[in-house]
Coordinates of C-alpha atoms and ligand atoms in Angstrom, one line a residue:
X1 CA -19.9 15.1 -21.8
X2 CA -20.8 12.8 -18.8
X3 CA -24.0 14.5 -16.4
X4 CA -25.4 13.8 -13.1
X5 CA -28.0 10.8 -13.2
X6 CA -26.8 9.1 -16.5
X7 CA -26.7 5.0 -16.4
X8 CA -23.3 3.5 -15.9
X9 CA -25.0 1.9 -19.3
X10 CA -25.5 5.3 -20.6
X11 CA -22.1 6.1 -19.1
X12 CA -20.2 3.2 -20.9
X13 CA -21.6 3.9 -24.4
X14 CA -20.9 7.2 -24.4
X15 CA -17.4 7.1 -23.6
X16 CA -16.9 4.1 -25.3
X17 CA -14.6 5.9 -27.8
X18 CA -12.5 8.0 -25.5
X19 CA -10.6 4.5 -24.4
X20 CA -7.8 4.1 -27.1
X21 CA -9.0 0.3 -27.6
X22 CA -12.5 0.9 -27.6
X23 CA -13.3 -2.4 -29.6
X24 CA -16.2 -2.7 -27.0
X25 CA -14.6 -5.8 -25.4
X26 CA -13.7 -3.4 -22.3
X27 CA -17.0 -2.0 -21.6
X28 CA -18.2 -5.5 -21.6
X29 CA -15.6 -5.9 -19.1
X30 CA -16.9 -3.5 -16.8
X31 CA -20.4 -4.5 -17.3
X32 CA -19.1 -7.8 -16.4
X33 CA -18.2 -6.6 -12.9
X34 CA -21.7 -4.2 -12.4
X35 CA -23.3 -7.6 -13.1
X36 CA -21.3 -9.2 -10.0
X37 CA -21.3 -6.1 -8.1
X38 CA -25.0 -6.2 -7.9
X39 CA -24.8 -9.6 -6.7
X40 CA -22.4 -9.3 -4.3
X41 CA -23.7 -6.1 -2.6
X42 CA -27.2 -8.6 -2.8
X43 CA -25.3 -10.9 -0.6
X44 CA -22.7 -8.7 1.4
X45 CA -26.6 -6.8 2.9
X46 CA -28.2 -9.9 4.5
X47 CA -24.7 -11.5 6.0
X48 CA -26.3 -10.8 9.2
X49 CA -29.4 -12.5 8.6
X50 CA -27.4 -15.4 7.4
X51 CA -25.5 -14.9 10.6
X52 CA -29.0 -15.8 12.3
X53 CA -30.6 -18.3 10.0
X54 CA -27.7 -20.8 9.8
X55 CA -24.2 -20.8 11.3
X56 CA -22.0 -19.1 8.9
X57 CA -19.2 -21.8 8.4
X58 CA -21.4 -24.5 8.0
X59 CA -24.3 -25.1 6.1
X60 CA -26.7 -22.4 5.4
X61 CA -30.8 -23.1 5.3
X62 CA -30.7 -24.6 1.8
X63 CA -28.1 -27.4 3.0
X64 CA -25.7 -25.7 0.6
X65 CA -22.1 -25.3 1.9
X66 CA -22.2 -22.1 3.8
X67 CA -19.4 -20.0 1.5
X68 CA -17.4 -17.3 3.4
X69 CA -18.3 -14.1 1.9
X70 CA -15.0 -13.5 0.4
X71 CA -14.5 -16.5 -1.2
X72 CA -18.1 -15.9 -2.2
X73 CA -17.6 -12.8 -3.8
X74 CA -14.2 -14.3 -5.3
X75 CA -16.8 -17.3 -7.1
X76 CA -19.3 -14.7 -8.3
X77 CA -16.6 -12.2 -10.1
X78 CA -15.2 -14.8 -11.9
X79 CA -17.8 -16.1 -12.9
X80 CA -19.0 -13.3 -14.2
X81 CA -15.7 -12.7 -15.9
X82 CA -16.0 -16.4 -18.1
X83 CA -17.7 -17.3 -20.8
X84 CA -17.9 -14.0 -22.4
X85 CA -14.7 -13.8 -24.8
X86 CA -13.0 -11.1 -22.9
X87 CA -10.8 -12.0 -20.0
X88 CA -8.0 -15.1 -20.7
X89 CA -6.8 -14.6 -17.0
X90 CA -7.1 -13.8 -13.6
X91 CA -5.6 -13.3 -10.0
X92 CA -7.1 -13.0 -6.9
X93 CA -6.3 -12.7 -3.4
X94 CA -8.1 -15.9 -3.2
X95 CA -6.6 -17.9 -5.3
X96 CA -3.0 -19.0 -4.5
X97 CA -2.3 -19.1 -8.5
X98 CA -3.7 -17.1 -11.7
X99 CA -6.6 -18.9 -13.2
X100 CA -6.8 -19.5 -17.0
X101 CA -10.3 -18.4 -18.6
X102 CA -10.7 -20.2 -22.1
X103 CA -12.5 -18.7 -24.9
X104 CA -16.2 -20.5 -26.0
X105 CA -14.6 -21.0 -29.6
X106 CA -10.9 -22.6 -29.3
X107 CA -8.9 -20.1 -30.4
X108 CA -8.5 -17.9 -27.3
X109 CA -8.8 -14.2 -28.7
X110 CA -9.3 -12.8 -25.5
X111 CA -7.1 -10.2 -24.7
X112 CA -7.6 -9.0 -21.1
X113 CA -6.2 -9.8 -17.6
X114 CA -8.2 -9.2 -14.5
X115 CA -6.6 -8.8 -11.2
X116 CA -8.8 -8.7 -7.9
X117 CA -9.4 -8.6 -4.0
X118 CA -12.8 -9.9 -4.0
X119 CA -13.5 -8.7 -0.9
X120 CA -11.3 -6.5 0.8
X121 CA -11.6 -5.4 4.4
X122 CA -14.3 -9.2 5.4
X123 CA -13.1 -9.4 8.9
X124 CA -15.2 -6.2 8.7
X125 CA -18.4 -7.4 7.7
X126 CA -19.6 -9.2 11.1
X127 CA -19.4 -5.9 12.5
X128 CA -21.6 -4.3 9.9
X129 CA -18.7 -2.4 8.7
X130 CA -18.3 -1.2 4.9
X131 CA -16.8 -3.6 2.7
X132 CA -15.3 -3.1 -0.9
X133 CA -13.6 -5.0 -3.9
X134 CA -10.9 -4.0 -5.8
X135 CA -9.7 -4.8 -9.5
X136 CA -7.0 -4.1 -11.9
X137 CA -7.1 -4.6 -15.5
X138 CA -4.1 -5.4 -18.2
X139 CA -4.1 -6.3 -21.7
X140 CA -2.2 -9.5 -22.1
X141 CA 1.5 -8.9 -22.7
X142 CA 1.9 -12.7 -24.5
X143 CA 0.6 -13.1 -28.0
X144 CA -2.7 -13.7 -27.9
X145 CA -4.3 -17.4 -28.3
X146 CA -1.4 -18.7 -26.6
X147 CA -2.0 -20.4 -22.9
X148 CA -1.7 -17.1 -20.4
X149 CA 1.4 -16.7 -18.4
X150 CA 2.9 -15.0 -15.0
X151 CA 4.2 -12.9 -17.3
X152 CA 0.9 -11.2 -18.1
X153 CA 0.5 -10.3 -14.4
X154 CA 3.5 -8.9 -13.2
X155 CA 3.1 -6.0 -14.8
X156 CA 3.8 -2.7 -13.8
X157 CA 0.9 -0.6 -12.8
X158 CA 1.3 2.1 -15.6
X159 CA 0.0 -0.4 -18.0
X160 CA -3.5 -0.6 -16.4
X161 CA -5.8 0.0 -18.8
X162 CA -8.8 0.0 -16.1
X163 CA -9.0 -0.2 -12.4
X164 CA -11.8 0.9 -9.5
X165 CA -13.6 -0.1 -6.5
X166 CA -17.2 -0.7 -5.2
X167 CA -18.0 0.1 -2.1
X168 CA -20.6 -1.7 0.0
X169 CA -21.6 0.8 2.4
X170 CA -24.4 3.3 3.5
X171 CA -24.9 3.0 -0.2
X172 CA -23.3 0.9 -3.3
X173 CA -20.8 2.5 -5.4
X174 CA -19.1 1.5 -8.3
X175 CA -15.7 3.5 -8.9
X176 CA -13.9 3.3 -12.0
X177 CA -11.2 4.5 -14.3
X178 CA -10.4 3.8 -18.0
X179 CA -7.5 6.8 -17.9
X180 CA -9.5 9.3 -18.7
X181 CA -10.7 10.4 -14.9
X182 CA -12.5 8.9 -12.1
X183 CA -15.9 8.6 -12.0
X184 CA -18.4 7.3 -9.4
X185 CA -21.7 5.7 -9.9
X186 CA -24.0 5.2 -7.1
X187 CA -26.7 1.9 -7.2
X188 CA -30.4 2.2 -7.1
X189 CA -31.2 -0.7 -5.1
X190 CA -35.0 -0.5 -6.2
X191 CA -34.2 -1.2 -9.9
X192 CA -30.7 -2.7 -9.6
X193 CA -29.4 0.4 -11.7
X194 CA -25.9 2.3 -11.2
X195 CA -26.4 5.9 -11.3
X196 CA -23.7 8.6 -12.5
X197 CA -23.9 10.6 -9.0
X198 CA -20.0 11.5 -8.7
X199 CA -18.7 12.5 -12.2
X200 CA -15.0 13.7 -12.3
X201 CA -14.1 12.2 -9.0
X202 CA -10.9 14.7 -7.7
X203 CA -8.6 14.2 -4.2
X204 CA -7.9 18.1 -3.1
X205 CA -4.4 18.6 -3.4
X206 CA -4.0 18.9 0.6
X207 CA -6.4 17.4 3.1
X208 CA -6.5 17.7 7.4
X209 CA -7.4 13.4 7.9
X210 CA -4.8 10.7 8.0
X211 CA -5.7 7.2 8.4
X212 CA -3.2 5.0 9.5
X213 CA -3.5 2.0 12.2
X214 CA -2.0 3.6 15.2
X215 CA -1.7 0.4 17.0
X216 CA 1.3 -0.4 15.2
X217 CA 2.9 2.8 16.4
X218 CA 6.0 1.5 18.2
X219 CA 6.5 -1.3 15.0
X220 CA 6.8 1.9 12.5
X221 CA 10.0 3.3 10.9
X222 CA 10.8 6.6 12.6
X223 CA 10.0 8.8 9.1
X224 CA 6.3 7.8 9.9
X225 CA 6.3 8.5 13.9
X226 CA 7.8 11.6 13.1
X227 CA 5.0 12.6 10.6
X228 CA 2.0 11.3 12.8
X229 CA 3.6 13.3 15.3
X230 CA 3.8 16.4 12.6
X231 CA 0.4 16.0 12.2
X232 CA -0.6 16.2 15.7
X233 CA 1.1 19.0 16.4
X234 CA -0.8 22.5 17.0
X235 CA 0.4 24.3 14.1
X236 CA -0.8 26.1 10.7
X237 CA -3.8 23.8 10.0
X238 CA -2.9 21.2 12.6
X239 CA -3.8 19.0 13.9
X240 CA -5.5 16.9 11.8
X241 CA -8.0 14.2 12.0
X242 CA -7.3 10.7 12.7
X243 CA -9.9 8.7 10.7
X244 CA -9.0 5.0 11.0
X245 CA -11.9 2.4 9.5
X246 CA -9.7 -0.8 8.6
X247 CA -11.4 -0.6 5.3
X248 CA -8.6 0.2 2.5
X249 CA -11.6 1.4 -0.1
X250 CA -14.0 3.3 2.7
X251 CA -10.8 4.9 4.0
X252 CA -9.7 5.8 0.8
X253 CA -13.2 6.8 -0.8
X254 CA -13.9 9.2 1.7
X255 CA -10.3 10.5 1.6
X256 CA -10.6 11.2 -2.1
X257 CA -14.1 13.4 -1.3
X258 CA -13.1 15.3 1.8
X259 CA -8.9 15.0 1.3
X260 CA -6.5 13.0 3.2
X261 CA -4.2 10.6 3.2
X262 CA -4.4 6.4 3.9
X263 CA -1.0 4.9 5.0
X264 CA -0.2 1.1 5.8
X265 CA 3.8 1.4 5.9
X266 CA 6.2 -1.5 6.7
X267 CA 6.7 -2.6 10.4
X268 CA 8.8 -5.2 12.5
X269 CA 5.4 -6.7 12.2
X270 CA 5.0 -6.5 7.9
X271 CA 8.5 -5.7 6.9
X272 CA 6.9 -5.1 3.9
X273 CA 3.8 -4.0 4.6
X274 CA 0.7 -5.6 4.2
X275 CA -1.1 -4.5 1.6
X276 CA -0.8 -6.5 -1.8
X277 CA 1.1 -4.3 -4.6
X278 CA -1.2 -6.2 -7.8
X279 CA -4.5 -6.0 -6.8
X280 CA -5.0 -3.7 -4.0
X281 CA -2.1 -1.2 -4.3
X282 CA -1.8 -0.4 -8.1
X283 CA -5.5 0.0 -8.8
X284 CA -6.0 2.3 -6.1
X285 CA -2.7 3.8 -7.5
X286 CA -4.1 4.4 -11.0
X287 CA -7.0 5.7 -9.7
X288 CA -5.6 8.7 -7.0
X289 CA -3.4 9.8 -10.4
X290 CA -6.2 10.0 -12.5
X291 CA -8.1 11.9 -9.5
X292 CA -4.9 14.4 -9.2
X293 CA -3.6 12.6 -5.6
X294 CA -0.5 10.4 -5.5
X295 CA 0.7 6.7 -4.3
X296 CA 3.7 5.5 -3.1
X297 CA 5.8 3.5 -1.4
X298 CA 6.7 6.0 0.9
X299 CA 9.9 6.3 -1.7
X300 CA 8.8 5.5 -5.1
X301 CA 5.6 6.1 -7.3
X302 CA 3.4 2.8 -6.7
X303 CA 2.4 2.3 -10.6
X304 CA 6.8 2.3 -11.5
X305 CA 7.1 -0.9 -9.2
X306 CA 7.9 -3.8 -10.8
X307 CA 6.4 -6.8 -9.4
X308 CA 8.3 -10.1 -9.2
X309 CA 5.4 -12.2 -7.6
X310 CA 1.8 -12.1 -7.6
X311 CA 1.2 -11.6 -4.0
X312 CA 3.9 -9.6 -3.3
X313 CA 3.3 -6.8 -0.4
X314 CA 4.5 -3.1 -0.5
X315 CA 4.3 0.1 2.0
X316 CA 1.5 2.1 0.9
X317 CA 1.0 5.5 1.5
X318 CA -2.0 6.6 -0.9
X319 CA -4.3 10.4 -0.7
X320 CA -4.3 13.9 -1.3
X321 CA -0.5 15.0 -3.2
X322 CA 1.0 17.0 -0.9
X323 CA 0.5 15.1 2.3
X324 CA 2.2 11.8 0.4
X325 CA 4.8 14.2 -0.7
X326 CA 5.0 15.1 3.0
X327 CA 5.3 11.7 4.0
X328 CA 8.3 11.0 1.3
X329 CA 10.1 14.0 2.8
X330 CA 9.7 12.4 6.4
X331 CA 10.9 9.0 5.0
X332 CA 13.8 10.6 3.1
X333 CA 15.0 11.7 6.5
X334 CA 14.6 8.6 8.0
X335 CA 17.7 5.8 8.0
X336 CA 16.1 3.1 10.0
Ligands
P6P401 P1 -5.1 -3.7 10.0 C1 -8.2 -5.2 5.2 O1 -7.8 -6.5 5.7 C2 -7.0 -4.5 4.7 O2 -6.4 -5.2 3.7 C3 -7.4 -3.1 4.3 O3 -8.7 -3.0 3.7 C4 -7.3 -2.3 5.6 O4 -7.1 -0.9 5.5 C5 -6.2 -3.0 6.4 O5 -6.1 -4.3 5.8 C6 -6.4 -3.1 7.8 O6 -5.3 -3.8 8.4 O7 -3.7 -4.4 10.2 O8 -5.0 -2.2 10.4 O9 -6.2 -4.4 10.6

Protein backbone atom coordinates (compact mmCIF):
# COMPACT_ATOMS: atom_id res chain seq x y z
CA UNK A 1 0.00 0.00 0.00
CA UNK A 2 1.21 3.44 -1.44
CA UNK A 3 1.75 6.43 1.59
CA UNK A 4 2.27 10.02 1.63
CA UNK A 5 6.06 10.98 1.00
CA UNK A 6 7.22 7.74 -0.76
CA UNK A 7 9.74 8.26 -3.93
CA UNK A 8 8.10 7.88 -7.29
CA UNK A 9 11.28 5.35 -7.03
CA UNK A 10 9.85 3.83 -3.99
CA UNK A 11 6.53 4.23 -5.75
CA UNK A 12 7.46 2.33 -8.98
CA UNK A 13 9.08 -0.73 -7.17
CA UNK A 14 6.48 -1.30 -5.12
CA UNK A 15 3.74 -1.53 -7.49
CA UNK A 16 5.79 -2.89 -9.97
CA UNK A 17 3.73 -6.17 -9.75
CA UNK A 18 0.27 -4.76 -9.74
CA UNK A 19 0.80 -3.90 -13.77
CA UNK A 20 -0.15 -7.24 -15.56
CA UNK A 21 3.26 -6.90 -17.65
CA UNK A 22 5.31 -5.97 -14.97
CA UNK A 23 8.59 -7.29 -16.80
CA UNK A 24 10.07 -3.98 -15.43
CA UNK A 25 10.47 -2.62 -18.96
CA UNK A 26 7.44 -0.18 -18.01
CA UNK A 27 8.76 1.32 -14.93
CA UNK A 28 11.79 2.04 -16.81
CA UNK A 29 9.46 3.71 -19.02
CA UNK A 30 8.22 6.04 -16.57
CA UNK A 31 11.49 6.65 -15.09
CA UNK A 32 12.44 7.47 -18.49
CA UNK A 33 9.96 10.43 -18.56
CA UNK A 34 10.87 11.59 -14.52
CA UNK A 35 14.31 11.80 -16.07
CA UNK A 36 13.04 14.34 -18.85
CA UNK A 37 10.51 15.85 -16.63
CA UNK A 38 13.19 17.04 -14.39
CA UNK A 39 14.92 18.50 -17.24
CA UNK A 40 12.29 20.13 -18.80
CA UNK A 41 10.71 21.76 -15.73
CA UNK A 42 14.82 22.82 -15.30
CA UNK A 43 14.34 24.62 -18.52
CA UNK A 44 10.43 25.53 -18.71
CA UNK A 45 11.59 27.86 -14.93
CA UNK A 46 14.28 30.24 -16.40
CA UNK A 47 12.42 30.85 -20.07
CA UNK A 48 12.13 34.26 -18.79
CA UNK A 49 15.61 34.77 -18.07
CA UNK A 50 16.42 33.33 -21.41
CA UNK A 51 13.77 35.77 -22.62
CA UNK A 52 16.34 38.54 -21.20
CA UNK A 53 19.83 37.07 -21.89
CA UNK A 54 19.37 36.35 -25.59
CA UNK A 55 16.41 36.77 -27.99
CA UNK A 56 14.42 33.70 -27.85
CA UNK A 57 14.31 32.67 -31.62
CA UNK A 58 17.63 33.19 -32.28
CA UNK A 59 20.71 32.26 -30.71
CA UNK A 60 20.89 31.96 -27.04
CA UNK A 61 24.30 33.14 -24.99
CA UNK A 62 26.24 29.95 -25.85
CA UNK A 63 25.72 30.68 -29.75
CA UNK A 64 23.66 27.57 -29.68
CA UNK A 65 20.44 27.68 -31.79
CA UNK A 66 17.96 29.18 -29.48
CA UNK A 67 15.30 26.02 -29.48
CA UNK A 68 11.56 26.88 -28.81
CA UNK A 69 10.60 25.37 -25.75
CA UNK A 70 8.26 22.94 -27.19
CA UNK A 71 10.31 21.64 -29.62
CA UNK A 72 12.82 21.68 -26.81
CA UNK A 73 10.87 19.61 -24.58
CA UNK A 74 9.89 17.42 -27.74
CA UNK A 75 14.15 16.76 -28.15
CA UNK A 76 14.61 16.00 -24.51
CA UNK A 77 11.58 13.30 -24.16
CA UNK A 78 12.78 11.39 -26.88
CA UNK A 79 15.72 11.37 -26.06
CA UNK A 80 15.19 10.14 -22.99
CA UNK A 81 12.88 7.52 -24.51
CA UNK A 82 16.15 5.97 -26.90
CA UNK A 83 18.73 3.94 -26.23
CA UNK A 84 17.21 2.13 -23.46
CA UNK A 85 15.45 -1.13 -25.07
CA UNK A 86 12.01 -0.04 -24.29
CA UNK A 87 10.14 2.16 -26.71
CA UNK A 88 10.27 1.07 -30.81
CA UNK A 89 8.11 4.25 -31.53
CA UNK A 90 6.80 7.45 -30.98
CA UNK A 91 4.42 10.41 -32.00
CA UNK A 92 4.37 13.69 -31.11
CA UNK A 93 2.66 16.82 -31.75
CA UNK A 94 5.89 17.90 -33.02
CA UNK A 95 6.65 15.67 -35.36
CA UNK A 96 4.62 15.50 -38.53
CA UNK A 97 5.25 11.53 -38.72
CA UNK A 98 5.92 8.62 -35.91
CA UNK A 99 9.60 8.20 -35.28
CA UNK A 100 11.14 4.73 -35.27
CA UNK A 101 13.44 4.08 -32.07
CA UNK A 102 15.92 1.06 -32.77
CA UNK A 103 16.99 -1.34 -30.23
CA UNK A 104 21.13 -1.08 -29.11
CA UNK A 105 21.34 -4.93 -30.18
CA UNK A 106 19.65 -5.45 -33.79
CA UNK A 107 16.90 -7.40 -33.07
CA UNK A 108 14.35 -4.81 -31.90
CA UNK A 109 12.56 -6.43 -28.75
CA UNK A 110 11.11 -3.38 -27.67
CA UNK A 111 7.65 -3.56 -27.16
CA UNK A 112 6.27 -0.09 -26.34
CA UNK A 113 4.77 2.89 -28.16
CA UNK A 114 4.91 6.36 -26.75
CA UNK A 115 2.59 9.07 -27.82
CA UNK A 116 3.17 12.79 -26.59
CA UNK A 117 2.43 16.63 -26.53
CA UNK A 118 5.71 17.72 -25.37
CA UNK A 119 4.54 20.79 -24.29
CA UNK A 120 1.05 21.55 -24.23
CA UNK A 121 -0.40 24.93 -23.56
CA UNK A 122 3.65 27.07 -24.87
CA UNK A 123 1.92 30.06 -26.09
CA UNK A 124 1.39 30.18 -22.29
CA UNK A 125 4.81 30.19 -21.10
CA UNK A 126 5.83 34.04 -22.02
CA UNK A 127 3.14 34.87 -19.81
CA UNK A 128 4.43 32.87 -16.90
CA UNK A 129 1.54 30.72 -17.15
CA UNK A 130 1.57 26.87 -16.09
CA UNK A 131 2.61 24.60 -18.70
CA UNK A 132 2.25 20.64 -18.94
CA UNK A 133 3.10 17.50 -21.12
CA UNK A 134 1.05 14.84 -21.88
CA UNK A 135 1.80 11.11 -22.90
CA UNK A 136 0.07 7.97 -23.81
CA UNK A 137 1.54 4.60 -23.84
CA UNK A 138 0.68 1.27 -26.09
CA UNK A 139 2.22 -1.97 -26.44
CA UNK A 140 2.95 -2.49 -30.07
CA UNK A 141 0.12 -4.24 -31.92
CA UNK A 142 2.78 -5.64 -34.80
CA UNK A 143 4.95 -8.55 -33.92
CA UNK A 144 7.68 -7.44 -32.35
CA UNK A 145 11.26 -6.97 -34.08
CA UNK A 146 9.53 -5.99 -37.14
CA UNK A 147 9.98 -2.20 -38.38
CA UNK A 148 6.96 -0.19 -36.27
CA UNK A 149 3.89 0.75 -38.19
CA UNK A 150 0.76 3.43 -38.22
CA UNK A 151 -0.82 0.64 -37.18
CA UNK A 152 0.71 0.61 -33.69
CA UNK A 153 -0.62 4.09 -33.16
CA UNK A 154 -4.00 4.29 -34.11
CA UNK A 155 -5.10 2.54 -31.41
CA UNK A 156 -8.03 2.93 -29.50
CA UNK A 157 -7.60 4.50 -26.12
CA UNK A 158 -8.79 1.40 -24.04
CA UNK A 159 -5.54 -0.22 -24.83
CA UNK A 160 -3.33 2.26 -22.94
CA UNK A 161 -1.37 0.59 -20.77
CA UNK A 162 -0.03 4.02 -19.16
CA UNK A 163 -0.80 7.58 -19.60
CA UNK A 164 -0.34 11.05 -17.22
CA UNK A 165 0.77 14.50 -17.11
CA UNK A 166 3.38 16.86 -15.42
CA UNK A 167 2.48 19.89 -14.64
CA UNK A 168 4.91 22.90 -14.57
CA UNK A 169 3.36 25.18 -12.26
CA UNK A 170 3.44 26.71 -8.65
CA UNK A 171 5.08 23.41 -8.24
CA UNK A 172 6.14 20.25 -10.46
CA UNK A 173 3.92 17.34 -10.68
CA UNK A 174 4.19 14.23 -12.25
CA UNK A 175 0.63 12.41 -12.80
CA UNK A 176 0.40 9.03 -13.83
CA UNK A 177 -1.63 5.89 -14.37
CA UNK A 178 -0.78 2.23 -15.05
CA UNK A 179 -4.76 1.21 -14.62
CA UNK A 180 -4.72 0.74 -11.38
CA UNK A 181 -5.65 4.54 -10.13
CA UNK A 182 -4.18 7.88 -10.42
CA UNK A 183 -1.55 8.95 -8.52
CA UNK A 184 0.35 12.34 -8.15
CA UNK A 185 3.86 12.91 -7.18
CA UNK A 186 4.98 16.34 -6.43
CA UNK A 187 9.10 17.31 -7.16
CA UNK A 188 11.46 18.45 -4.65
CA UNK A 189 13.34 20.83 -6.55
CA UNK A 190 16.22 20.87 -3.84
CA UNK A 191 17.20 17.24 -4.48
CA UNK A 192 15.53 16.69 -7.97
CA UNK A 193 13.24 13.93 -6.22
CA UNK A 194 9.36 13.21 -7.02
CA UNK A 195 7.48 12.91 -3.94
CA UNK A 196 4.18 10.72 -3.49
CA UNK A 197 2.07 13.87 -2.19
CA UNK A 198 -1.39 12.97 -4.02
CA UNK A 199 -1.96 9.13 -3.63
CA UNK A 200 -5.39 7.86 -5.15
CA UNK A 201 -6.00 10.95 -7.13
CA UNK A 202 -10.21 11.01 -7.41
CA UNK A 203 -12.59 13.72 -9.66
CA UNK A 204 -15.85 14.15 -7.18
CA UNK A 205 -18.61 12.83 -9.05
CA UNK A 206 -20.28 16.47 -9.40
CA UNK A 207 -18.33 19.72 -9.33
CA UNK A 208 -19.63 23.75 -9.49
CA UNK A 209 -16.44 24.97 -12.21
CA UNK A 210 -16.55 24.65 -15.96
CA UNK A 211 -13.77 25.73 -18.08
CA UNK A 212 -14.55 26.25 -21.42
CA UNK A 213 -13.18 29.28 -23.87
CA UNK A 214 -16.20 31.53 -23.86
CA UNK A 215 -14.86 33.51 -26.64
CA UNK A 216 -15.94 31.08 -29.05
CA UNK A 217 -19.51 31.35 -27.70
CA UNK A 218 -21.38 32.35 -30.81
CA UNK A 219 -19.10 29.49 -33.03
CA UNK A 220 -20.60 26.68 -30.44
CA UNK A 221 -23.34 24.05 -31.26
CA UNK A 222 -26.49 25.11 -29.46
CA UNK A 223 -26.32 21.79 -26.90
CA UNK A 224 -23.28 23.70 -25.41
CA UNK A 225 -24.82 27.41 -25.26
CA UNK A 226 -27.65 25.91 -23.76
CA UNK A 227 -25.52 24.15 -20.99
CA UNK A 228 -23.24 27.27 -20.30
CA UNK A 229 -26.31 28.95 -20.03
CA UNK A 230 -27.67 26.01 -17.46
CA UNK A 231 -24.90 26.62 -15.66
CA UNK A 232 -25.26 30.20 -15.11
CA UNK A 233 -28.50 30.13 -14.14
CA UNK A 234 -29.53 30.82 -10.37
CA UNK A 235 -30.70 27.53 -9.48
CA UNK A 236 -30.02 24.45 -6.93
CA UNK A 237 -26.18 24.82 -6.78
CA UNK A 238 -25.94 27.33 -9.55
CA UNK A 239 -24.24 29.15 -10.84
CA UNK A 240 -21.05 27.83 -11.13
CA UNK A 241 -17.70 29.03 -11.64
CA UNK A 242 -16.17 29.86 -14.79
CA UNK A 243 -12.43 28.91 -14.50
CA UNK A 244 -10.82 29.30 -17.92
CA UNK A 245 -6.64 29.00 -17.96
CA UNK A 246 -5.88 27.89 -21.68
CA UNK A 247 -3.90 25.15 -20.14
CA UNK A 248 -5.59 21.65 -20.97
CA UNK A 249 -3.49 19.87 -17.89
CA UNK A 250 -3.79 23.00 -15.22
CA UNK A 251 -7.45 23.17 -16.14
CA UNK A 252 -7.87 19.73 -15.85
CA UNK A 253 -5.52 19.10 -12.67
CA UNK A 254 -7.30 21.40 -10.66
CA UNK A 255 -10.68 20.11 -11.89
CA UNK A 256 -9.83 16.64 -10.82
CA UNK A 257 -8.98 18.15 -7.06
CA UNK A 258 -11.79 20.59 -6.51
CA UNK A 259 -14.46 19.01 -9.31
CA UNK A 260 -15.42 20.33 -12.58
CA UNK A 261 -15.55 19.93 -15.92
CA UNK A 262 -12.98 21.10 -19.05
CA UNK A 263 -14.70 21.39 -22.50
CA UNK A 264 -13.18 22.36 -25.96
CA UNK A 265 -16.24 21.29 -28.36
CA UNK A 266 -16.33 21.70 -32.12
CA UNK A 267 -17.06 25.13 -33.73
CA UNK A 268 -17.51 26.84 -37.23
CA UNK A 269 -14.04 27.70 -36.17
CA UNK A 270 -12.64 23.73 -35.36
CA UNK A 271 -15.43 21.70 -36.81
CA UNK A 272 -13.75 19.18 -35.02
CA UNK A 273 -12.42 20.60 -32.27
CA UNK A 274 -9.05 21.28 -31.48
CA UNK A 275 -7.73 19.18 -29.31
CA UNK A 276 -5.74 16.07 -30.61
CA UNK A 277 -7.62 12.63 -29.90
CA UNK A 278 -3.90 10.47 -29.56
CA UNK A 279 -1.93 12.36 -27.40
CA UNK A 280 -3.85 14.90 -25.62
CA UNK A 281 -7.45 13.49 -25.58
CA UNK A 282 -7.08 9.69 -24.73
CA UNK A 283 -4.51 10.01 -21.98
CA UNK A 284 -6.38 12.52 -20.23
CA UNK A 285 -9.33 10.05 -21.00
CA UNK A 286 -7.65 7.10 -19.27
CA UNK A 287 -6.70 8.96 -16.58
CA UNK A 288 -10.48 10.84 -15.42
CA UNK A 289 -11.72 6.85 -15.68
CA UNK A 290 -9.31 5.57 -13.51
CA UNK A 291 -9.98 8.83 -11.21
CA UNK A 292 -13.89 7.90 -11.34
CA UNK A 293 -14.72 11.13 -13.84
CA UNK A 294 -15.58 10.68 -17.55
CA UNK A 295 -14.49 11.86 -21.23
CA UNK A 296 -16.23 12.26 -24.19
CA UNK A 297 -16.93 13.54 -27.30
CA UNK A 298 -19.80 15.20 -26.12
CA UNK A 299 -21.54 11.74 -27.64
CA UNK A 300 -19.25 8.96 -27.27
CA UNK A 301 -16.74 7.68 -24.58
CA UNK A 302 -13.19 9.20 -25.72
CA UNK A 303 -11.10 5.88 -25.14
CA UNK A 304 -13.96 3.80 -27.80
CA UNK A 305 -12.82 6.25 -30.68
CA UNK A 306 -11.15 4.77 -33.21
CA UNK A 307 -8.57 6.83 -34.69
CA UNK A 308 -7.85 6.93 -38.46
CA UNK A 309 -4.91 9.48 -38.44
CA UNK A 310 -2.40 10.47 -36.05
CA UNK A 311 -3.28 14.03 -35.57
CA UNK A 312 -6.68 13.70 -35.90
CA UNK A 313 -8.87 16.30 -33.62
CA UNK A 314 -12.09 15.46 -31.52
CA UNK A 315 -14.68 17.58 -29.22
CA UNK A 316 -13.64 17.11 -25.80
CA UNK A 317 -15.60 17.39 -23.00
CA UNK A 318 -13.43 15.84 -19.90
CA UNK A 319 -14.23 16.24 -15.61
CA UNK A 320 -16.31 15.31 -12.85
CA UNK A 321 -19.18 12.31 -14.26
CA UNK A 322 -22.17 13.86 -13.92
CA UNK A 323 -21.54 17.29 -15.34
CA UNK A 324 -20.11 15.31 -18.78
CA UNK A 325 -23.21 13.28 -18.45
CA UNK A 326 -24.99 16.66 -18.36
CA UNK A 327 -23.30 17.88 -21.21
CA UNK A 328 -24.28 14.54 -23.37
CA UNK A 329 -27.92 15.15 -22.36
CA UNK A 330 -27.60 18.89 -23.75
CA UNK A 331 -25.91 17.59 -26.92
CA UNK A 332 -28.48 14.72 -27.39
CA UNK A 333 -30.97 17.52 -27.64
CA UNK A 334 -29.12 19.46 -29.88
CA UNK A 335 -29.60 18.91 -34.00
CA UNK A 336 -27.32 21.50 -35.29
P1 LIG B 1 -7.84 28.23 -26.97
C1 LIG B 1 -3.20 24.74 -25.66
O1 LIG B 1 -2.87 25.19 -26.97
C2 LIG B 1 -4.42 23.85 -25.80
O2 LIG B 1 -4.11 22.76 -26.60
C3 LIG B 1 -4.92 23.42 -24.43
O3 LIG B 1 -3.90 23.20 -23.52
C4 LIG B 1 -5.82 24.57 -24.03
O4 LIG B 1 -6.84 24.18 -23.13
C5 LIG B 1 -6.41 25.00 -25.37
O5 LIG B 1 -5.48 24.61 -26.39
C6 LIG B 1 -6.60 26.51 -25.44
O6 LIG B 1 -7.15 26.79 -26.72
O7 LIG B 1 -8.41 28.11 -28.37
O8 LIG B 1 -8.92 28.39 -25.92
O9 LIG B 1 -6.74 29.25 -26.81
Amino acid sequence: MSQKNQTLGEFIIENQSSFKYSSGELSRLINSIRLAAKVVNHEVNKAGLVDIFGSAGDTNIQGEDQQKLDVYANEKFINAMTNRNIVCGIASEEEDYFVTINSQDENNQNKYIVLIDPLDGSSNIDVNVSVGTIFSVFRRVTPVGTPVTIEDFLQKGDHQVAAGYIIYGTSTMLVYTTGDGVNGFTLNPAIGTFYLSHPSMEFPEDGVIYSVNEGNYVHFPQGIKDYIKYCQMEEGDRPYTSRYIGSLVSDFHRNMIKGGIYMYPKSSKNPNGKLRLLYECNPMAFLAEQANGWASDGFNRIMEIQPKTLHERVPFFVGSKNMVGKVEEFMKGDKT
